[in-house]
Amino acid sequence: FPRTDGEIILGVDGNMGNSLIDMEDVTRVKTEGDKLRAIGKGLTDFNGFDTGIFLCTPSIFDALEYCAKEYGDTSLSAAVRVLAREDRVKTVDVSGYFVIDVDDPSAFKRAENALLANLRDKPSDGPVSRHFNRPLSVGISRLLVKYPVTPNQISLFSFLCSMLAAGLFSVGSYATLLLGGLLTQFASVIDGCDGEVARLKFQSSDYGGWLDAVLDRYADAALLFGLTWHAYTNDMDSLILLTGFLAITGSFMVSYTADKYDNRMRGRWGKKLRVGRDLRLLLIFLGALFNQPYLALFVLAIVMNGEAIRRVIVCRDRG
């Protein structure tokens, strides 16, 4: 941020409707252009809030010393007021960014709830994730952030749960089919925790996202193959193998086309229309729950390949 010698810069939240602001405690500011004109908790004429974020020069110490001698006030706000009178305080509008003043237990609780609420609205979430998985995963992530667990470790754990579920599918009994289905849905919920923990711990990385996507593709293939094998060993119908193959390839094509499709169609199709991994794993779970593995594979083959073809056509029409 450009500044001249003797100037300081203050981050100001100009969102007067910010629900995270405690109006009884917040320090209010009056700005004019990029200059600070007044600051204080008791201001009645104000157009923003002090965020407590400063970029200072040594002039702040001179102002503090002056305030201590003249007014017996060593607060930062007093020093800023002195510099503002000399037109030496610039402001930067940080409206829209997550800023909250945490200085008591109630503010801490409010900040925690706000951070967790921000995790719930992920643009790429499908209907299953948004309405079922995400509320559960956020609750789990709330606990996980208290421990030294990394996002990549969570991704690996979700992958291992899926592989175990695939192994249970292949055994052949309804008991293992049901247990595998439950484990599949559990893995689907946990799959949302890695990104949530990464955001809460500031550990997001391109590699982490890529690793999660790679593990998801391996897990999907294993789950669908396990379900196919379960259905085939019970009926010995070669059509089941073809259906399983189509379910696997369709699932891969939906995942492969997801990023480009989302980028090209951003804002056009509603969130409720998105077909993704959350729906895929739910269908696997339901097929296991109702002992209908072949029906689940058949529906997946139709829905996933149909969605992939639809995306190709829609993107073609948009040039």
Short mmCIF file of C-alpha atoms in Angstrom, two decimals:
data_model
loop_
_atom_site.label_atom_id
_atom_site.label_comp_id
_atom_site.label_asym_id
_atom_site.label_seq_id
_atom_site.Cartn_x
_atom_site.Cartn_y
_atom_site.Cartn_z
CA PHE A 1 0.00 0.00 0.00
CA PRO A 2 1.54 3.34 -1.00
CA ARG A 3 2.11 5.76 1.83
CA THR A 4 4.33 8.74 2.55
CA ASP A 5 6.66 9.12 5.51
CA GLY A 6 4.69 9.72 8.67
CA GLU A 7 1.47 8.16 7.37
CA ILE A 8 -0.28 5.09 8.70
CA ILE A 9 -2.94 2.95 7.01
CA LEU A 10 -6.07 1.59 8.70
CA GLY A 11 -8.25 -1.25 7.45
CA VAL A 12 -11.90 -0.13 7.56
CA ASP A 13 -15.03 -2.23 7.22
CA GLY A 14 -17.58 -0.10 5.38
CA ASN A 15 -20.34 -2.71 5.55
CA MET A 16 -22.80 -1.03 7.88
CA GLY A 17 -24.99 -4.13 7.91
CA ASN A 18 -22.25 -6.54 8.99
CA SER A 19 -23.95 -8.97 11.37
CA LEU A 20 -20.61 -9.84 12.99
CA ILE A 21 -20.20 -6.31 14.37
CA ASP A 22 -20.96 -5.69 18.04
CA MET A 23 -22.33 -2.14 17.86
CA GLU A 24 -21.94 -1.65 21.61
CA ASP A 25 -18.21 -2.38 21.54
CA VAL A 26 -16.92 -1.60 18.05
CA THR A 27 -14.70 1.39 17.35
CA ARG A 28 -16.43 3.55 14.75
CA VAL A 29 -14.74 5.62 12.07
CA LYS A 30 -15.62 8.49 9.77
CA THR A 31 -13.83 8.47 6.43
CA GLU A 32 -13.69 10.89 3.53
CA GLY A 33 -12.29 9.35 0.38
CA ASP A 34 -9.26 7.39 1.53
CA LYS A 35 -8.65 9.63 4.55
CA LEU A 36 -9.69 9.06 8.15
CA ARG A 37 -11.48 12.04 9.69
CA ALA A 38 -12.65 10.66 13.06
CA ILE A 39 -12.37 7.53 15.18
CA GLY A 40 -13.94 6.48 18.47
CA LYS A 41 -16.47 4.18 20.12
CA GLY A 42 -18.92 7.02 20.77
CA LEU A 43 -19.09 8.48 17.26
CA THR A 44 -22.64 9.22 16.09
CA ASP A 45 -21.64 10.33 12.60
CA PHE A 46 -19.73 7.41 11.11
CA ASN A 47 -19.57 5.37 7.92
CA GLY A 48 -17.40 2.42 8.86
CA PHE A 49 -15.77 0.34 11.57
CA ASP A 50 -12.18 -0.01 12.74
CA THR A 51 -10.94 -3.55 12.03
CA GLY A 52 -7.85 -3.28 14.22
CA ILE A 53 -5.66 -3.88 11.16
CA PHE A 54 -2.95 -1.22 10.82
CA LEU A 55 0.10 -0.63 8.67
CA CYS A 56 2.14 1.76 10.79
CA THR A 57 5.26 3.87 10.49
CA PRO A 58 7.38 5.11 13.42
CA SER A 59 5.16 8.19 13.53
CA ILE A 60 2.68 6.18 15.60
CA PHE A 61 5.15 6.21 18.51
CA ASP A 62 5.48 9.98 18.36
CA ALA A 63 1.69 10.27 18.41
CA LEU A 64 1.43 7.88 21.38
CA GLU A 65 4.03 9.85 23.29
CA TYR A 66 2.19 13.11 22.55
CA CYS A 67 -1.15 11.67 23.73
CA ALA A 68 0.41 10.34 26.93
CA LYS A 69 1.88 13.75 27.79
CA GLU A 70 -1.06 15.93 26.72
CA TYR A 71 -4.08 13.77 27.59
CA GLY A 72 -2.78 10.91 29.73
CA ASP A 73 -4.20 8.58 27.08
CA THR A 74 -1.96 5.85 25.67
CA SER A 75 -4.61 4.09 23.59
CA LEU A 76 -3.99 3.41 19.92
CA SER A 77 -7.23 5.16 18.98
CA ALA A 78 -6.03 8.37 20.65
CA ALA A 79 -2.78 8.29 18.67
CA VAL A 80 -4.68 7.64 15.44
CA ARG A 81 -6.96 10.61 16.16
CA VAL A 82 -3.93 12.87 16.50
CA LEU A 83 -2.51 11.65 13.19
CA ALA A 84 -5.93 11.95 11.53
CA ARG A 85 -6.11 15.63 12.50
CA GLU A 86 -2.82 16.07 10.66
CA ASP A 87 -4.24 14.23 7.61
CA ARG A 88 -1.77 11.38 8.07
CA VAL A 89 -4.14 8.38 8.28
CA LYS A 90 -5.17 6.65 5.07
CA THR A 91 -7.84 3.96 4.96
CA VAL A 92 -8.32 0.76 2.98
CA ASP A 93 -11.83 -0.62 2.60
CA VAL A 94 -11.85 -4.32 3.53
CA SER A 95 -15.62 -4.75 3.27
CA GLY A 96 -16.56 -8.26 2.22
CA TYR A 97 -13.62 -9.92 3.93
CA PHE A 98 -14.11 -11.99 7.08
CA VAL A 99 -13.26 -9.66 9.96
CA ILE A 100 -14.49 -9.97 13.53
CA ASP A 101 -13.23 -8.53 16.81
CA VAL A 102 -12.75 -11.38 19.29
CA ASP A 103 -12.21 -10.09 22.80
CA ASP A 104 -14.63 -12.06 24.98
CA PRO A 105 -16.15 -15.59 25.11
CA SER A 106 -19.37 -14.56 23.35
CA ALA A 107 -17.41 -12.98 20.48
CA PHE A 108 -15.27 -16.12 20.25
CA LYS A 109 -18.39 -18.27 19.95
CA ARG A 110 -19.85 -15.93 17.34
CA ALA A 111 -16.62 -16.03 15.33
CA GLU A 112 -16.47 -19.83 15.51
CA ASN A 113 -20.05 -20.18 14.30
CA ALA A 114 -19.46 -17.69 11.49
CA LEU A 115 -16.34 -19.53 10.29
CA LEU A 116 -18.20 -22.85 10.27
CA ALA A 117 -21.17 -21.27 8.49
CA ASN A 118 -18.81 -20.11 5.72
CA LEU A 119 -17.92 -23.76 5.07
CA ARG A 120 -21.50 -24.72 4.29
CA ASP A 121 -21.88 -22.81 1.03
CA LYS A 122 -19.45 -24.43 -1.40
CA PRO A 123 -20.42 -23.62 -5.01
CA SER A 124 -19.49 -27.08 -6.32
CA ASP A 125 -21.65 -28.92 -3.77
CA GLY A 126 -24.48 -31.01 -5.15
CA PRO A 127 -27.84 -31.37 -3.40
CA VAL A 128 -26.76 -34.36 -1.29
CA SER A 129 -23.64 -32.58 -0.04
CA ARG A 130 -25.46 -29.32 0.60
CA HIS A 131 -28.41 -30.70 2.52
CA PHE A 132 -27.03 -33.85 4.14
CA ASN A 133 -23.26 -34.35 3.98
CA ARG A 134 -22.11 -30.79 4.65
CA PRO A 135 -23.99 -30.28 7.95
CA LEU A 136 -22.45 -33.53 9.23
CA SER A 137 -18.93 -32.89 7.91
CA VAL A 138 -18.83 -29.37 9.37
CA GLY A 139 -19.64 -30.80 12.79
CA ILE A 140 -16.84 -33.35 12.43
CA SER A 141 -14.38 -30.71 11.17
CA ARG A 142 -15.20 -28.58 14.20
CA LEU A 143 -13.68 -31.35 16.31
CA LEU A 144 -10.83 -32.27 13.96
CA VAL A 145 -9.32 -28.76 13.91
CA LYS A 146 -8.48 -29.18 17.59
CA TYR A 147 -6.05 -31.99 16.79
CA PRO A 148 -2.82 -32.14 14.73
CA VAL A 149 -4.47 -33.85 11.76
CA THR A 150 -3.76 -32.63 8.23
CA PRO A 151 -6.18 -32.34 5.29
CA ASN A 152 -4.18 -34.93 3.31
CA GLN A 153 -4.48 -37.40 6.18
CA ILE A 154 -8.26 -36.92 6.13
CA SER A 155 -8.30 -37.50 2.35
CA LEU A 156 -6.35 -40.72 2.84
CA PHE A 157 -8.68 -41.87 5.63
CA SER A 158 -11.74 -41.29 3.44
CA PHE A 159 -10.05 -43.24 0.64
CA LEU A 160 -9.27 -46.17 2.95
CA CYS A 161 -12.89 -46.24 4.13
CA SER A 162 -14.01 -46.48 0.51
CA MET A 163 -11.54 -49.27 -0.24
CA LEU A 164 -12.76 -51.20 2.80
CA ALA A 165 -16.35 -50.70 1.64
CA ALA A 166 -15.41 -52.02 -1.82
CA GLY A 167 -13.89 -55.09 -0.22
CA LEU A 168 -17.05 -55.69 1.80
CA PHE A 169 -19.16 -55.40 -1.36
CA SER A 170 -17.17 -58.15 -3.04
CA VAL A 171 -17.81 -60.71 -0.26
CA GLY A 172 -21.32 -61.49 -1.47
CA SER A 173 -23.63 -61.48 1.57
CA TYR A 174 -26.28 -58.87 2.34
CA ALA A 175 -24.71 -58.15 5.73
CA THR A 176 -21.40 -57.13 4.15
CA LEU A 177 -23.27 -55.30 1.37
CA LEU A 178 -25.15 -53.23 3.93
CA LEU A 179 -22.03 -52.57 6.00
CA GLY A 180 -20.19 -51.52 2.85
CA GLY A 181 -23.04 -49.17 1.93
CA LEU A 182 -22.96 -47.52 5.34
CA LEU A 183 -19.19 -47.16 5.11
CA THR A 184 -19.55 -45.64 1.62
CA GLN A 185 -21.86 -42.93 2.90
CA PHE A 186 -19.57 -42.33 5.88
CA ALA A 187 -16.64 -41.89 3.48
CA SER A 188 -18.75 -39.45 1.46
CA VAL A 189 -19.27 -37.30 4.55
CA ILE A 190 -15.60 -37.48 5.59
CA ASP A 191 -14.59 -36.54 2.04
CA GLY A 192 -15.86 -33.03 2.79
CA CYS A 193 -13.78 -32.65 5.94
CA ASP A 194 -10.38 -32.40 4.24
CA GLY A 195 -11.26 -29.16 2.46
CA GLU A 196 -13.01 -27.75 5.50
CA VAL A 197 -10.06 -28.42 7.79
CA ALA A 198 -7.70 -27.01 5.14
CA ARG A 199 -9.65 -23.75 5.08
CA LEU A 200 -9.93 -23.50 8.85
CA LYS A 201 -6.22 -24.21 9.37
CA PHE A 202 -5.04 -22.19 6.34
CA GLN A 203 -3.53 -25.35 4.85
CA SER A 204 -5.24 -25.27 1.45
CA SER A 205 -2.95 -26.21 -1.45
CA ASP A 206 -3.22 -27.15 -5.12
CA TYR A 207 -1.50 -30.43 -4.34
CA GLY A 208 -4.01 -31.27 -1.61
CA GLY A 209 -6.94 -30.68 -3.93
CA TRP A 210 -5.30 -32.73 -6.68
CA LEU A 211 -4.46 -35.59 -4.31
CA ASP A 212 -8.04 -35.67 -3.06
CA ALA A 213 -9.36 -35.84 -6.64
CA VAL A 214 -6.97 -38.69 -7.54
CA LEU A 215 -7.91 -40.71 -4.46
CA ASP A 216 -11.60 -40.11 -5.16
CA ARG A 217 -11.28 -41.56 -8.67
CA TYR A 218 -9.55 -44.70 -7.37
CA ALA A 219 -12.17 -45.01 -4.64
CA ASP A 220 -15.05 -44.61 -7.09
CA ALA A 221 -13.66 -47.30 -9.38
CA ALA A 222 -13.16 -49.70 -6.46
CA LEU A 223 -16.64 -49.11 -5.06
CA LEU A 224 -18.38 -49.59 -8.39
CA PHE A 225 -16.30 -52.64 -9.23
CA GLY A 226 -17.04 -54.14 -5.81
CA LEU A 227 -20.76 -53.52 -6.30
CA THR A 228 -20.57 -55.03 -9.79
CA TRP A 229 -18.77 -58.11 -8.50
CA HIS A 230 -21.35 -58.56 -5.75
CA ALA A 231 -24.22 -58.43 -8.24
CA TYR A 232 -22.43 -60.67 -10.75
CA THR A 233 -21.51 -63.43 -8.27
CA ASN A 234 -25.14 -63.62 -7.16
CA ASP A 235 -26.73 -63.73 -10.66
CA MET A 236 -23.84 -64.68 -13.02
CA ASP A 237 -25.30 -62.49 -15.78
CA SER A 238 -22.77 -60.94 -18.17
CA LEU A 239 -25.08 -57.94 -18.63
CA ILE A 240 -24.16 -56.95 -15.07
CA LEU A 241 -20.51 -56.62 -16.07
CA LEU A 242 -21.45 -54.34 -18.98
CA THR A 243 -23.65 -52.22 -16.72
CA GLY A 244 -20.87 -51.97 -14.14
CA PHE A 245 -18.41 -50.92 -16.85
CA LEU A 246 -20.79 -48.19 -18.04
CA ALA A 247 -21.34 -47.01 -14.45
CA ILE A 248 -17.58 -46.70 -13.92
CA THR A 249 -16.87 -44.91 -17.22
CA GLY A 250 -19.87 -42.61 -16.78
CA SER A 251 -18.72 -41.68 -13.29
CA PHE A 252 -15.24 -40.93 -14.57
CA MET A 253 -16.61 -38.78 -17.39
CA VAL A 254 -18.76 -36.75 -15.00
CA SER A 255 -15.71 -36.11 -12.82
CA TYR A 256 -13.50 -35.35 -15.85
CA THR A 257 -15.93 -32.81 -17.30
CA ALA A 258 -16.80 -31.16 -13.97
CA ASP A 259 -14.26 -28.32 -13.81
CA LYS A 260 -14.56 -27.15 -17.40
CA TYR A 261 -18.33 -27.44 -17.32
CA ASP A 262 -18.64 -25.52 -14.05
CA ASN A 263 -16.38 -22.74 -15.36
CA ARG A 264 -18.27 -22.39 -18.64
CA MET A 265 -21.73 -22.57 -17.10
CA ARG A 266 -21.07 -20.62 -13.91
CA GLY A 267 -24.21 -18.82 -12.77
CA ARG A 268 -26.45 -20.32 -15.47
CA TRP A 269 -27.60 -23.59 -13.94
CA GLY A 270 -28.94 -23.72 -10.41
CA LYS A 271 -26.98 -25.44 -7.67
CA LYS A 272 -29.73 -28.04 -7.30
CA LEU A 273 -29.04 -29.39 -10.81
CA ARG A 274 -25.42 -30.38 -10.20
CA VAL A 275 -24.67 -34.09 -10.58
CA GLY A 276 -21.50 -35.16 -8.80
CA ARG A 277 -19.82 -37.58 -6.46
CA ASP A 278 -22.22 -36.92 -3.59
CA LEU A 279 -25.15 -38.25 -5.63
CA ARG A 280 -23.08 -41.16 -6.93
CA LEU A 281 -22.14 -42.39 -3.47
CA LEU A 282 -25.68 -41.91 -2.19
CA LEU A 283 -27.01 -44.15 -4.99
CA ILE A 284 -24.42 -46.79 -4.07
CA PHE A 285 -25.51 -46.56 -0.43
CA LEU A 286 -29.19 -46.89 -1.34
CA GLY A 287 -28.48 -49.85 -3.62
CA ALA A 288 -26.71 -51.58 -0.74
CA LEU A 289 -29.36 -50.64 1.81
CA PHE A 290 -32.23 -52.09 -0.23
CA ASN A 291 -30.19 -55.03 -1.53
CA GLN A 292 -30.48 -53.79 -5.11
CA PRO A 293 -26.87 -53.51 -6.31
CA TYR A 294 -27.71 -54.09 -9.97
CA LEU A 295 -30.47 -51.47 -9.94
CA ALA A 296 -28.02 -48.98 -8.41
CA LEU A 297 -25.47 -49.76 -11.13
CA PHE A 298 -28.11 -49.43 -13.85
CA VAL A 299 -29.28 -46.04 -12.56
CA LEU A 300 -25.68 -44.85 -12.21
CA ALA A 301 -24.84 -45.96 -15.75
CA ILE A 302 -27.82 -44.04 -17.16
CA VAL A 303 -27.53 -40.92 -15.01
CA MET A 304 -23.73 -40.49 -15.16
CA ASN A 305 -23.36 -41.10 -18.89
CA GLY A 306 -26.46 -39.02 -19.58
CA GLU A 307 -25.03 -36.14 -17.56
CA ALA A 308 -21.65 -36.36 -19.31
CA ILE A 309 -23.34 -36.28 -22.73
CA ARG A 310 -25.59 -33.40 -21.65
CA ARG A 311 -22.57 -31.37 -20.57
CA VAL A 312 -20.85 -31.93 -23.91
CA ILE A 313 -23.95 -30.76 -25.80
CA VAL A 314 -24.58 -27.74 -23.58
CA CYS A 315 -20.95 -26.60 -23.73
CA ARG A 316 -20.93 -27.06 -27.51
CA ASP A 317 -24.02 -24.87 -27.87
CA ARG A 318 -22.31 -22.15 -25.85
CA GLY A 319 -19.30 -22.24 -28.16
#
